[in-house]
Coordinates of C-alpha atoms in Angstrom, one line a residue:
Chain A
X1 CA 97.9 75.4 50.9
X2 CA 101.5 74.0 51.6
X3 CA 102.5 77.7 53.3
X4 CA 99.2 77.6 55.2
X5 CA 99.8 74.0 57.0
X6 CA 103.3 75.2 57.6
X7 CA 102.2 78.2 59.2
X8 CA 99.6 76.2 61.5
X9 CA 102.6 73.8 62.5
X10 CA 104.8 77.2 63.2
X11 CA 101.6 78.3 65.0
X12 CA 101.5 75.0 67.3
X13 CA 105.2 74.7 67.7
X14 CA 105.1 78.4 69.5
X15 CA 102.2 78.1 71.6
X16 CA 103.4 75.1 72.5
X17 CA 106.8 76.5 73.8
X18 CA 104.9 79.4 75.2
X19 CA 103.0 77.3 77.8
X20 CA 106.0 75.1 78.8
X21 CA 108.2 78.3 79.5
X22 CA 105.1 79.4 81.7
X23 CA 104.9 76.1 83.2
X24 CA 108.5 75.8 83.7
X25 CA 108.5 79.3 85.7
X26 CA 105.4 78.3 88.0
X27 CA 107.0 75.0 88.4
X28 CA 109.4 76.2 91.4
X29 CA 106.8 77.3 93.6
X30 CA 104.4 74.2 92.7
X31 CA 107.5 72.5 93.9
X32 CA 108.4 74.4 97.1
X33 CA 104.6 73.9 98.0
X34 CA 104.1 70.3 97.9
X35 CA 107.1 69.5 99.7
X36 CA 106.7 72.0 102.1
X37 CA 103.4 70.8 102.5
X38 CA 103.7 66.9 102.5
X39 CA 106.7 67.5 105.4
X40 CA 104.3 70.4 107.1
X41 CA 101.3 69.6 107.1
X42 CA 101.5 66.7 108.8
X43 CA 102.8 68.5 111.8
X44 CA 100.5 71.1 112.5
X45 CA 97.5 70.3 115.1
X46 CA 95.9 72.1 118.0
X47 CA 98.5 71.6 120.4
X48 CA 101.3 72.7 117.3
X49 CA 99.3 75.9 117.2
X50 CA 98.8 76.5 121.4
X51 CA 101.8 75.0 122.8
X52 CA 104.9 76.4 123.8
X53 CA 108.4 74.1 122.4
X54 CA 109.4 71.4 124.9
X55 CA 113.2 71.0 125.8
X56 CA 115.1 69.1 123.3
X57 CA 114.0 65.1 124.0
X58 CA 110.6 65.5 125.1
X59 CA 107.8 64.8 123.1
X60 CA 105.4 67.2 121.0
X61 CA 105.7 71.1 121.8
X62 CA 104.2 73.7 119.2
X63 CA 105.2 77.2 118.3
X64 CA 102.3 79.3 119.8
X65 CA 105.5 82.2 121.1
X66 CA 106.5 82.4 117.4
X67 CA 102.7 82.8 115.9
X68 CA 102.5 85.3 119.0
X69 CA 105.9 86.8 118.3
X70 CA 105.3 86.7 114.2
X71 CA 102.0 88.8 115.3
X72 CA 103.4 91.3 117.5
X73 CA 106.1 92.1 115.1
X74 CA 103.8 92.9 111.8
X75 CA 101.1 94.9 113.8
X76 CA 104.6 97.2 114.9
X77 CA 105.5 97.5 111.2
X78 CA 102.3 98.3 109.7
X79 CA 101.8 100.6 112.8
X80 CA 105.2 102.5 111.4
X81 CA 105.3 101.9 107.8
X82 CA 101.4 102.4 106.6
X83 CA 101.0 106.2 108.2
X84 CA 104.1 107.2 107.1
X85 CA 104.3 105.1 103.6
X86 CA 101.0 106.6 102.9
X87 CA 101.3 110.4 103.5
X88 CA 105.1 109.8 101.5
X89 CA 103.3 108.0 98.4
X90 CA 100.3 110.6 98.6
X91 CA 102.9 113.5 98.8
X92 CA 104.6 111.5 95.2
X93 CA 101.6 111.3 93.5
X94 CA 100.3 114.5 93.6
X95 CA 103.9 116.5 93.2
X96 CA 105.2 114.7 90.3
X97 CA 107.8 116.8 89.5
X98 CA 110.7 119.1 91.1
X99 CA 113.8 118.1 92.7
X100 CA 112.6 116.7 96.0
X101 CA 109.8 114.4 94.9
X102 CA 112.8 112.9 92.4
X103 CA 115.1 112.6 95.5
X104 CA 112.4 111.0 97.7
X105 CA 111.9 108.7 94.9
X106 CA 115.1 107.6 94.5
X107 CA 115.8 107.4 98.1
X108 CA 112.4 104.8 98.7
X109 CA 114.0 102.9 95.3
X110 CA 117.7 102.7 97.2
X111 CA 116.1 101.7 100.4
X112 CA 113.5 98.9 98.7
X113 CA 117.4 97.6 97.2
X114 CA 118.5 97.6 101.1
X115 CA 119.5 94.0 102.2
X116 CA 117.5 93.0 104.5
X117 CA 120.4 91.9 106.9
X118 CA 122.1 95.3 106.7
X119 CA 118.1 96.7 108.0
X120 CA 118.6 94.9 111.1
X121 CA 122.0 96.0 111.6
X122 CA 120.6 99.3 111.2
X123 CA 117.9 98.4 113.6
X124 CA 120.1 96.9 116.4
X125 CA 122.2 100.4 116.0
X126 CA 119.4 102.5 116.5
X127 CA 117.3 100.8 119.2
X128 CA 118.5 98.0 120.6
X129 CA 122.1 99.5 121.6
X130 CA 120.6 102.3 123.5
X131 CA 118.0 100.5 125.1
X132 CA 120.6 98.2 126.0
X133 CA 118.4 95.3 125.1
X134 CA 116.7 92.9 122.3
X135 CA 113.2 93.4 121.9
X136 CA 109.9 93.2 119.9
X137 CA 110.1 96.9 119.3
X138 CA 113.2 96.9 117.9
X139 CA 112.5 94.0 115.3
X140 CA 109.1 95.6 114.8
X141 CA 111.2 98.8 113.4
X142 CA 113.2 96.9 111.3
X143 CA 110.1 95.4 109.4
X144 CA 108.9 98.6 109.1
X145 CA 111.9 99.8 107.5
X146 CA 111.6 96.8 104.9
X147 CA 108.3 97.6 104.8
X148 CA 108.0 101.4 104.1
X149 CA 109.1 101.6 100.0
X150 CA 106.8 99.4 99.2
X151 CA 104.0 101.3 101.1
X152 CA 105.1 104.0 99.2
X153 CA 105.4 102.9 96.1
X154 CA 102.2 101.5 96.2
X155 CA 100.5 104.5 97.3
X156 CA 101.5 106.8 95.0
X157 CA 101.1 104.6 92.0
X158 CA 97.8 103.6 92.8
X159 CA 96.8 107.9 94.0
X160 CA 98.6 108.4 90.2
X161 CA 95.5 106.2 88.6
X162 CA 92.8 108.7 90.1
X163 CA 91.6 110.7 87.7
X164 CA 92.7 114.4 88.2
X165 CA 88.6 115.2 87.4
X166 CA 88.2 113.5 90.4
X167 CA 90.3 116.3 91.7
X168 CA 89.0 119.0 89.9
X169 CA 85.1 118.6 90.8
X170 CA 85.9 118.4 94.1
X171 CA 88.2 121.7 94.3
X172 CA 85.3 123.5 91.5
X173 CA 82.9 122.9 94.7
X174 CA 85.0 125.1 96.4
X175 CA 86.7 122.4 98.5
X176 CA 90.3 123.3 100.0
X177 CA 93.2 121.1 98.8
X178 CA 93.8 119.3 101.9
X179 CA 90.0 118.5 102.2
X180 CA 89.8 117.1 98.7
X181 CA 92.8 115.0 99.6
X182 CA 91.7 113.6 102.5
X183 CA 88.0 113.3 101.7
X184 CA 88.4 112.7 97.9
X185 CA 92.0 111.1 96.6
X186 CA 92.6 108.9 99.5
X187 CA 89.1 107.5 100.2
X188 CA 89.1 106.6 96.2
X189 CA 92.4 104.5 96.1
X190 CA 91.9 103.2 99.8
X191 CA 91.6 99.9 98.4
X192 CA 94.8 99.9 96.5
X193 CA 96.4 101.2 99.2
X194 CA 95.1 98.4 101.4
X195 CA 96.0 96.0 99.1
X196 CA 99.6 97.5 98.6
X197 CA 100.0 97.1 102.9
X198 CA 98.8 93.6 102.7
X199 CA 101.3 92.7 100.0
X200 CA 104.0 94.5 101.9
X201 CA 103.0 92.2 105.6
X202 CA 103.1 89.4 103.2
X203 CA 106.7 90.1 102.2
X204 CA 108.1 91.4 106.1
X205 CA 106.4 88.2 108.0
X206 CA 108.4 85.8 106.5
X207 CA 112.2 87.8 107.2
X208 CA 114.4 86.6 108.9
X209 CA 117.5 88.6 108.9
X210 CA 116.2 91.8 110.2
X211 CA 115.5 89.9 113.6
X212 CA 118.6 88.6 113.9
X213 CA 119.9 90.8 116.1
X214 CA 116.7 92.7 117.5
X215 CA 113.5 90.1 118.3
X216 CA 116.3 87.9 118.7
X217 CA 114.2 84.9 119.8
X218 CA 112.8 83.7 122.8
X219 CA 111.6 80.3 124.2
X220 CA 109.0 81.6 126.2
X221 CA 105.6 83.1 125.8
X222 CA 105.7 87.1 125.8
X223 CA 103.6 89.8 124.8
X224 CA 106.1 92.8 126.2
X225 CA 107.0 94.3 123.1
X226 CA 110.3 95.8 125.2
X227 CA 111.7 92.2 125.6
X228 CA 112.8 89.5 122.8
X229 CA 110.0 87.5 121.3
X230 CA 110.2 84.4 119.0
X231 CA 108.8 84.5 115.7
X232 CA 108.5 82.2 112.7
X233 CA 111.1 82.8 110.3
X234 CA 113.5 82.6 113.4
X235 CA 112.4 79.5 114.9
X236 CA 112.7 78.1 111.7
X237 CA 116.1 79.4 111.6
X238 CA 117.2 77.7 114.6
X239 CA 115.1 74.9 114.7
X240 CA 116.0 73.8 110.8
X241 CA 119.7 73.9 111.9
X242 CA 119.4 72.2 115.5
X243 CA 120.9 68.3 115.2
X244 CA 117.4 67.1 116.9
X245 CA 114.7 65.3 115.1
X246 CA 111.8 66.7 116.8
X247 CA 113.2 70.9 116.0
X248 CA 113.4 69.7 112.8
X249 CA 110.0 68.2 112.2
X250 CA 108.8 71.9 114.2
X251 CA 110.6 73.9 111.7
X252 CA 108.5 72.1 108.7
X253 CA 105.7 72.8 110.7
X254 CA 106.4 76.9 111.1
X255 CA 107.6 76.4 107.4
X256 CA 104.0 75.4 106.4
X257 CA 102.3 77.6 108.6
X258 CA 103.9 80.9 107.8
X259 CA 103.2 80.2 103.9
X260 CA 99.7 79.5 104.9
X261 CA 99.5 82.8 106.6
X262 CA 101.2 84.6 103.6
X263 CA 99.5 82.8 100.9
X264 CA 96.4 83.8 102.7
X265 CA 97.6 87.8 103.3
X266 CA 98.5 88.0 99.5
X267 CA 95.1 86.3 98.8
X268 CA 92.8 88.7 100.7
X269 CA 95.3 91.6 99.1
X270 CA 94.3 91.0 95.8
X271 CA 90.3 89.8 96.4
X272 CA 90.9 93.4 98.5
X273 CA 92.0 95.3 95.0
X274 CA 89.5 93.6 93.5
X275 CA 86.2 93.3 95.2
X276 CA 86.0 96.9 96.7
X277 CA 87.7 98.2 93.3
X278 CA 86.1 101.7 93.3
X279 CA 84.4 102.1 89.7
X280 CA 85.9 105.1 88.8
Chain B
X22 CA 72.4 145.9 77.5
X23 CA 71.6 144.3 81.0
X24 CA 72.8 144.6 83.7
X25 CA 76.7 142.5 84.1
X26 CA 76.6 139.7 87.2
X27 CA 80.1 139.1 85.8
X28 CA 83.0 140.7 84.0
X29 CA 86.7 141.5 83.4
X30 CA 88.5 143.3 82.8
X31 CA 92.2 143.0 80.5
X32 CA 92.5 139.2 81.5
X33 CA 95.2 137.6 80.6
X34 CA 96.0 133.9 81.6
X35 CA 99.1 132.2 81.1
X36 CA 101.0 128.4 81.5
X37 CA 104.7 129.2 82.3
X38 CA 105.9 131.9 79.6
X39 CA 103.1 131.2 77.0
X40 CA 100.3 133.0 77.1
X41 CA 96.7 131.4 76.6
X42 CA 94.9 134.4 76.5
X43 CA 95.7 138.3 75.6
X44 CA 93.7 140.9 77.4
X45 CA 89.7 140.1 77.7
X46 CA 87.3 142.4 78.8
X47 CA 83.9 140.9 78.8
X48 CA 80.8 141.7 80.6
X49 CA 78.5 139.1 80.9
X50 CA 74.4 139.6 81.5
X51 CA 72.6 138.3 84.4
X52 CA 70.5 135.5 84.1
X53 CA 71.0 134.9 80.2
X54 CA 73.1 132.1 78.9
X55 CA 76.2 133.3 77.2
X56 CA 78.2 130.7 74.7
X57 CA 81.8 131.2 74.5
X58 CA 82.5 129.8 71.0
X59 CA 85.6 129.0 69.0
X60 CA 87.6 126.0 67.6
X61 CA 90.4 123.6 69.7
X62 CA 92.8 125.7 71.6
X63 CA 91.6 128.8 71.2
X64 CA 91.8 129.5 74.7
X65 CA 88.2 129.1 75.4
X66 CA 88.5 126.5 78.5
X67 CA 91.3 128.3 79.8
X68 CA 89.0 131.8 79.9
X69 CA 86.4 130.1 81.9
X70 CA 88.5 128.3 84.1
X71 CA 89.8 132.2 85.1
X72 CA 86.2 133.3 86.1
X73 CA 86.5 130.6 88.6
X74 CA 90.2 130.4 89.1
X75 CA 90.2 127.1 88.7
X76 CA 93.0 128.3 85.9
X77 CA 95.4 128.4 88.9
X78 CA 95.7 124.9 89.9
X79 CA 97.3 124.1 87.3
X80 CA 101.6 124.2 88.1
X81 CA 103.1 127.6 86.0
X82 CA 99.7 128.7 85.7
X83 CA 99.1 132.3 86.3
X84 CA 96.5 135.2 85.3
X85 CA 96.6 139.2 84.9
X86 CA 94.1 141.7 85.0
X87 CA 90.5 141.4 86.5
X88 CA 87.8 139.6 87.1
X89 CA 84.9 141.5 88.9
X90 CA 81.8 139.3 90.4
X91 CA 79.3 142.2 91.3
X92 CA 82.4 144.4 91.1
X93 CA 84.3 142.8 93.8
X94 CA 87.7 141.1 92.1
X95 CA 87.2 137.7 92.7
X96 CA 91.7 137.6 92.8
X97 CA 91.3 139.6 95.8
X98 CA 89.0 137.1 97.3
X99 CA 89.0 133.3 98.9
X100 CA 89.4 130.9 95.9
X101 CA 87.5 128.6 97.9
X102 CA 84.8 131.1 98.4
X103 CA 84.8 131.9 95.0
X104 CA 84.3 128.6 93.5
X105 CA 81.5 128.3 95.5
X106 CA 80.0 131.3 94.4
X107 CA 80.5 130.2 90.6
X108 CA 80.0 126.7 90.1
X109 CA 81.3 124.5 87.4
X110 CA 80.7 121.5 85.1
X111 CA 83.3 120.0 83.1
X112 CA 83.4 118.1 79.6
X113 CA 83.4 114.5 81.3
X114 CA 81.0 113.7 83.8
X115 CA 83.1 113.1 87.2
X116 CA 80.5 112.3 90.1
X117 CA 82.3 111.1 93.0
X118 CA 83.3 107.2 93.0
X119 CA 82.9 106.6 96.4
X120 CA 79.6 108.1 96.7
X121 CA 75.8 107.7 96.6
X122 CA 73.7 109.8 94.4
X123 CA 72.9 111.5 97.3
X124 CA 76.1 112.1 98.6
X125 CA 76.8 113.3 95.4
X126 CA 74.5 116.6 94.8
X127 CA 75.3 117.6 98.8
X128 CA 78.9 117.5 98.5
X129 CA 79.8 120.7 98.1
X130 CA 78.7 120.5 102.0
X131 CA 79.9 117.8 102.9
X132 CA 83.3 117.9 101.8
X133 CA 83.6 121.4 102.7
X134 CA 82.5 120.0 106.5
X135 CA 79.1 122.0 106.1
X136 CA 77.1 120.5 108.7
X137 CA 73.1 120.4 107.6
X138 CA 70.3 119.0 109.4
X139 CA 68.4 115.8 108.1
X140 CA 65.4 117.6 106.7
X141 CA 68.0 120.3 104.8
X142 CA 70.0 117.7 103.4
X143 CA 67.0 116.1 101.6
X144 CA 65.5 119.5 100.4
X145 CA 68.6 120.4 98.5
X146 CA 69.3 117.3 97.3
X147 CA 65.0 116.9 96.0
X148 CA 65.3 120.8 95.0
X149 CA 68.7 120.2 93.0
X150 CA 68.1 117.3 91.4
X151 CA 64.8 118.8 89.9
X152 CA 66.6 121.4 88.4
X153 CA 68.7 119.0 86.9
X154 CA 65.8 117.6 85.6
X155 CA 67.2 114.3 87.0
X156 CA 64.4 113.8 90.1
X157 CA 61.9 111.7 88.3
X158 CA 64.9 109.1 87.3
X159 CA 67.0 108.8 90.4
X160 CA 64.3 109.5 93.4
X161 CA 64.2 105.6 94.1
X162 CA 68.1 104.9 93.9
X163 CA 69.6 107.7 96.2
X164 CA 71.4 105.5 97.8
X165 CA 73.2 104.2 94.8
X166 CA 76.6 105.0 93.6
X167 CA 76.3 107.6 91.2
X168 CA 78.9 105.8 88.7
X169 CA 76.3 103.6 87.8
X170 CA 74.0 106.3 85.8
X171 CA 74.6 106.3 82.5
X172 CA 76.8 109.2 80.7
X173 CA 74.0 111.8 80.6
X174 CA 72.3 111.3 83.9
X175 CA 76.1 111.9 84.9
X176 CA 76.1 115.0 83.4
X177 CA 72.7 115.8 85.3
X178 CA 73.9 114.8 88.6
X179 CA 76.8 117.1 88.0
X180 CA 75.3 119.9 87.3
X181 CA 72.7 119.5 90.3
X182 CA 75.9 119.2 92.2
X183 CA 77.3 122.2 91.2
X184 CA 73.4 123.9 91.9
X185 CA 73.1 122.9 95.1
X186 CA 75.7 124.8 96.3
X187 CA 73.3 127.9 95.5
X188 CA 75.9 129.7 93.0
X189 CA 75.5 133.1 91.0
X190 CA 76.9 131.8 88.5
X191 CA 77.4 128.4 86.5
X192 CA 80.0 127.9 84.6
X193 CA 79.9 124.7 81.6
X194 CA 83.2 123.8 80.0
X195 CA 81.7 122.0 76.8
X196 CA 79.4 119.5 78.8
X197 CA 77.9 117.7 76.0
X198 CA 81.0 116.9 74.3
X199 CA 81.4 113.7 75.7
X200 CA 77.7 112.6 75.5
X201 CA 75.3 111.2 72.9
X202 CA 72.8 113.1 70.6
X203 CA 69.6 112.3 72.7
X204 CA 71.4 113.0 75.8
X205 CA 73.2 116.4 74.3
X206 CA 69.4 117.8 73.6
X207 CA 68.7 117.0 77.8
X208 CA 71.3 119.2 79.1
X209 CA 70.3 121.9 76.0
X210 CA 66.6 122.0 77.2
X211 CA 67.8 122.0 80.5
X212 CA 70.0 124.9 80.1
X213 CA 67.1 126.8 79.0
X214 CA 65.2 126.1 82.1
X215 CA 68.2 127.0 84.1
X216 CA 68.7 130.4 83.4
X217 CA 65.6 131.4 85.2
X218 CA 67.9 131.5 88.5
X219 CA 71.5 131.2 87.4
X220 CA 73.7 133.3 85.2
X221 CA 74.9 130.9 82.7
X222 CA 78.3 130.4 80.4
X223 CA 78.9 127.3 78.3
X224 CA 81.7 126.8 76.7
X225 CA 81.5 125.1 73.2
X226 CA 83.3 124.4 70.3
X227 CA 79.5 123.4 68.2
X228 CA 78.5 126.1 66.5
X229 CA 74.5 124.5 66.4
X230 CA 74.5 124.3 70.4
X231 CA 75.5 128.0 70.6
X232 CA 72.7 128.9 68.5
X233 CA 69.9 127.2 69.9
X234 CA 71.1 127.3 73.9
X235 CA 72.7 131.1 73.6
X236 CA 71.4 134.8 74.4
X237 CA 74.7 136.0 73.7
X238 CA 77.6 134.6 72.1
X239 CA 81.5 135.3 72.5
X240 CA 83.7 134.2 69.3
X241 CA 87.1 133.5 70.6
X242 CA 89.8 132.9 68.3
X243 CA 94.1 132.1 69.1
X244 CA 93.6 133.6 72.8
X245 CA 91.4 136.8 71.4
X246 CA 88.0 137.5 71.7
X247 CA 87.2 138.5 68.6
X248 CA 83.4 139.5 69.0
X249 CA 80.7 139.5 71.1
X250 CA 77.3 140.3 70.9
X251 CA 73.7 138.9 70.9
X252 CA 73.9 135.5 69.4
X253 CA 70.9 136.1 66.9
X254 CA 73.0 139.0 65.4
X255 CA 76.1 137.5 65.6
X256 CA 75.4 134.5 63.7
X257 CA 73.2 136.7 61.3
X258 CA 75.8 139.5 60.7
X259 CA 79.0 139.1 61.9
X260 CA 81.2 142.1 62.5
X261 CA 84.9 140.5 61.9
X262 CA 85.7 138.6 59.1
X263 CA 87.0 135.6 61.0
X264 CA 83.9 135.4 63.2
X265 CA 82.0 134.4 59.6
X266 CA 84.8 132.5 58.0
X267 CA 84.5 130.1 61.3
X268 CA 80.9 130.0 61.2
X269 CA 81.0 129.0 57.7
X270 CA 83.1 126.4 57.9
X271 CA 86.4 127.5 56.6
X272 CA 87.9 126.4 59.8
X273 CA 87.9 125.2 63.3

């Protein structure tokens, strides 16, 4: 009886341990979300949300460019990164082996491991040098850049979870390859792959070294996607590090708001895995 | 015997250097069901999978000799046109996930971008589906997904998929394996009614389903076909001494 209780106690003391460790490691975000919320919060209203900023010393302002800006610049990236991400992960999954599928592999690993500061350096380089300018475009392409592995990845792992029966019946009906992949694979892990592009918008919207030097920022409204626009991880940038009050209180605004939107993305991601899950 | 809808001729199939099967000439009747028996890896799957050339898909796969579909070599034809010709059903039930029961038995058209009228659509799918014997169950939840039958009626929607597509022949790679007793006699009895219009070969490793489904049964043993004859005398009096040991019992 004496080894039983002592194995109960053992029993206790490790689940007990178990739950604080998981505690412990939710703990930082539970943390960055109260206090981003109790200084954010606050800030965001109607006028927060369809204003442009005031000059430094007047009163109130919002950060309607940045939302504006923040759009623009997603809708460039998943323009980029989803067609091509998809047709690379599709290409991954169904050519497993060989040289080049190893390369292309490696390569969308190397690139994920990129930092994101060197992307926009990349990005500046590539478009904003020869177009002689900073622009929405060019900050669009460097999301997409950040963005394409993980379209990838997430493509081809969730194509590798399709049954190759799937496959078969469809080809045994006399179907040509390319039909069956277009009409049979990708319709079955189209939610995965949704959900994969949501997660991957969720990571790119909130990054704010790749638009450094190519949305660069702009205090104005603008739709143009050939000239700077603001968006939030930049305003927060500049605002957080601007000596005056009301930037400040703006930039724990934008802080609250973009985690709103990127809580919400990843949400709807995985309710998107989820709900339209095809039973397979 | 009756006349051959299907045959080859010195078929042998290989994956990479090793060789699945050594030299087959087979001739199979029309309109009869022919059982191609033998135990785990005896190349049995991979022999069907030939008459379709469904064998090829597979990476290092390749195949030798002949296979002759109302003597024309079906290697010397469309693979897409032959699978269409000579339909297939395979161990596990795999109706499409993203589709309706409908959808299902008509998309050997669809998929291929076979445009049919309305009134076409739902006489092949009513015509197919009572073949399958699967009409009575399903005619109120066409518009279902077809994942949401249960193993059998799977089975059943599989197979009217593969008849709807009209084919010679109908190929069965072991289709009851993965099903239940009361559901295995179904798709028997149903085989039975079947080979009124379509040339049928099942492929099994259950030496009681070639008996009571078979006209004619094939023995094939390490990649050989080692006889072949009407299934009553086969079972009765087999030629070659491994043909009796397996259906004995000694192995397999």
């Amino acid at each position: 009886m004496k080894g039983l209780k002592w194995r109960l106690a053992k029993d206790r003391l490790f689940r007990g341990l178990v739950y604080l460790l998981s505690l412990l490691s939710i703990s930082p975000l539970i943390i960055i979300l109260l206090y981003i919320f109790k200084r954010g919060l606050k800030v965001i209203n109607w006028s927060f949300l369809t204003h442009l900023p005031k000059p430094v010393g007047v009163e109130g302002g919002g950060v309607a460019n940045a939302i504006v800006g923040t759009i623009i610049l997603v809708f460039i990236a998943v323009l980029i990164s989803t067609p091509l991400g998809i047709w690379a992960g599709l290409y991954l999954s169904e050519k497993r082996r060989g040289l080049f599928p190893e390369v292309v592999r490696v390569a969308v690993d190397i690139l994920q491991a990129i930092p994101s500061i060197v992307v926009g350096i990349i990005a500046y380089l590539w478009v904003v040098k020869p177009m002689g300018r900073f622009s929405a475009l060019s900050g669009g392409i460097a999301l997409s850049i950040m963005m394409l592995p993980m379209v990838v990845r997430s493509t081809e792992e969730v194509l590798k979870l399709i049954p190759p029966y799937i496959k078969e019946a469809s080809l045994a009906l006399g179907v040509p390859y390319w039909r069956t992949v277009l009409k049979v694979i990708i319709p079955a892990g189209l939610p995965g792959i949704l959900s994969g592009v949501l997660l991957g918008i969720s990571r790119v919207a909130g990054e704010t070294a790749p638009l450094l030097f190519t949305a660069f920022g702009n205090q104005f409204m603008n739709w143009n996607i050939l000239k700077p626009v603001n968006a939030l991880p930049l305003l927060i940038f500049n605002y957080a590090m601007s000596p005056y009050e009301e930037w400040k209180r703006l930039a724990w605004g934008a802080s609250a708001l973009l985690i709103i939107m990127v809580l919400t993305v990843n949400i709807i991601s995985r309710l998107a895995g989820r709900r339209w899950k095809v039973q397979l | 015997m009756e006349s051959p809808i299907i045959r080859t001729e010195n078929l042998s199939a290989y994956y990479g250097d090793f060789r699945a099967l050594n030299s087959i000439t087979i001739a199979f009747p029309q309109n009869k069901v022919t059982a191609v028996l033998g135990p785990s890896g005896c190349g049995k799957s991979t022999f069907i999978r030939c008459l379709n050339r469904m064998h090829e898909i597979v990476e290092g796969a390749r195949v030798e000799g002949k296979v002759l579909l109302r003597d024309r070599n079906i290697y010397e034809m469309e693979p897409t046109l032959v699978r269409r010709k000579i339909g297939m059903v395979f161990q596990k039930p795999n109706p499409f996930p993203t589709m309706t029961i409908y959808d299902n038995v008509i998309a050997g058209y669809k998929l291929n971008g076979i445009k049919l009228k309305k009134s076409q659509a739902d006489e092949i799918v009513e015509e197919s589906l009572r073949k399958a014997a699967l009409w009575d169950e399903v005619k109120d939840h066409l518009h279902k997904r077809g994942t949401f039958l249960s193993g059998g009626q799977q089975q059943r929607l599989c197979i009217a998929r593969a008849l709807a597509m009209r084919p010679e022949v109908l190929l069965l790679d072991e289709p009851t394996s993965a099903l239940d007793p009361v559901a295995t006699s179904r798709i028997e009895e149903l085989i039975e009614e079947l080979k009124e219009t379509v040339t049928i070969i099942l492929v099994t490793h259950n030496i009681g389903q070639a008996s009571r489904v078979s006209d004619f049964t094939a023995f094939f043993y390490l990649g050989e076909l080692v006889e072949f004859g009407p299934t009553q005398s086969l079972f009765t009096v087999p030629k070659d001494k491994r043909t009796e040991e397996y259906l004995i019992g000694k192995f397999g």
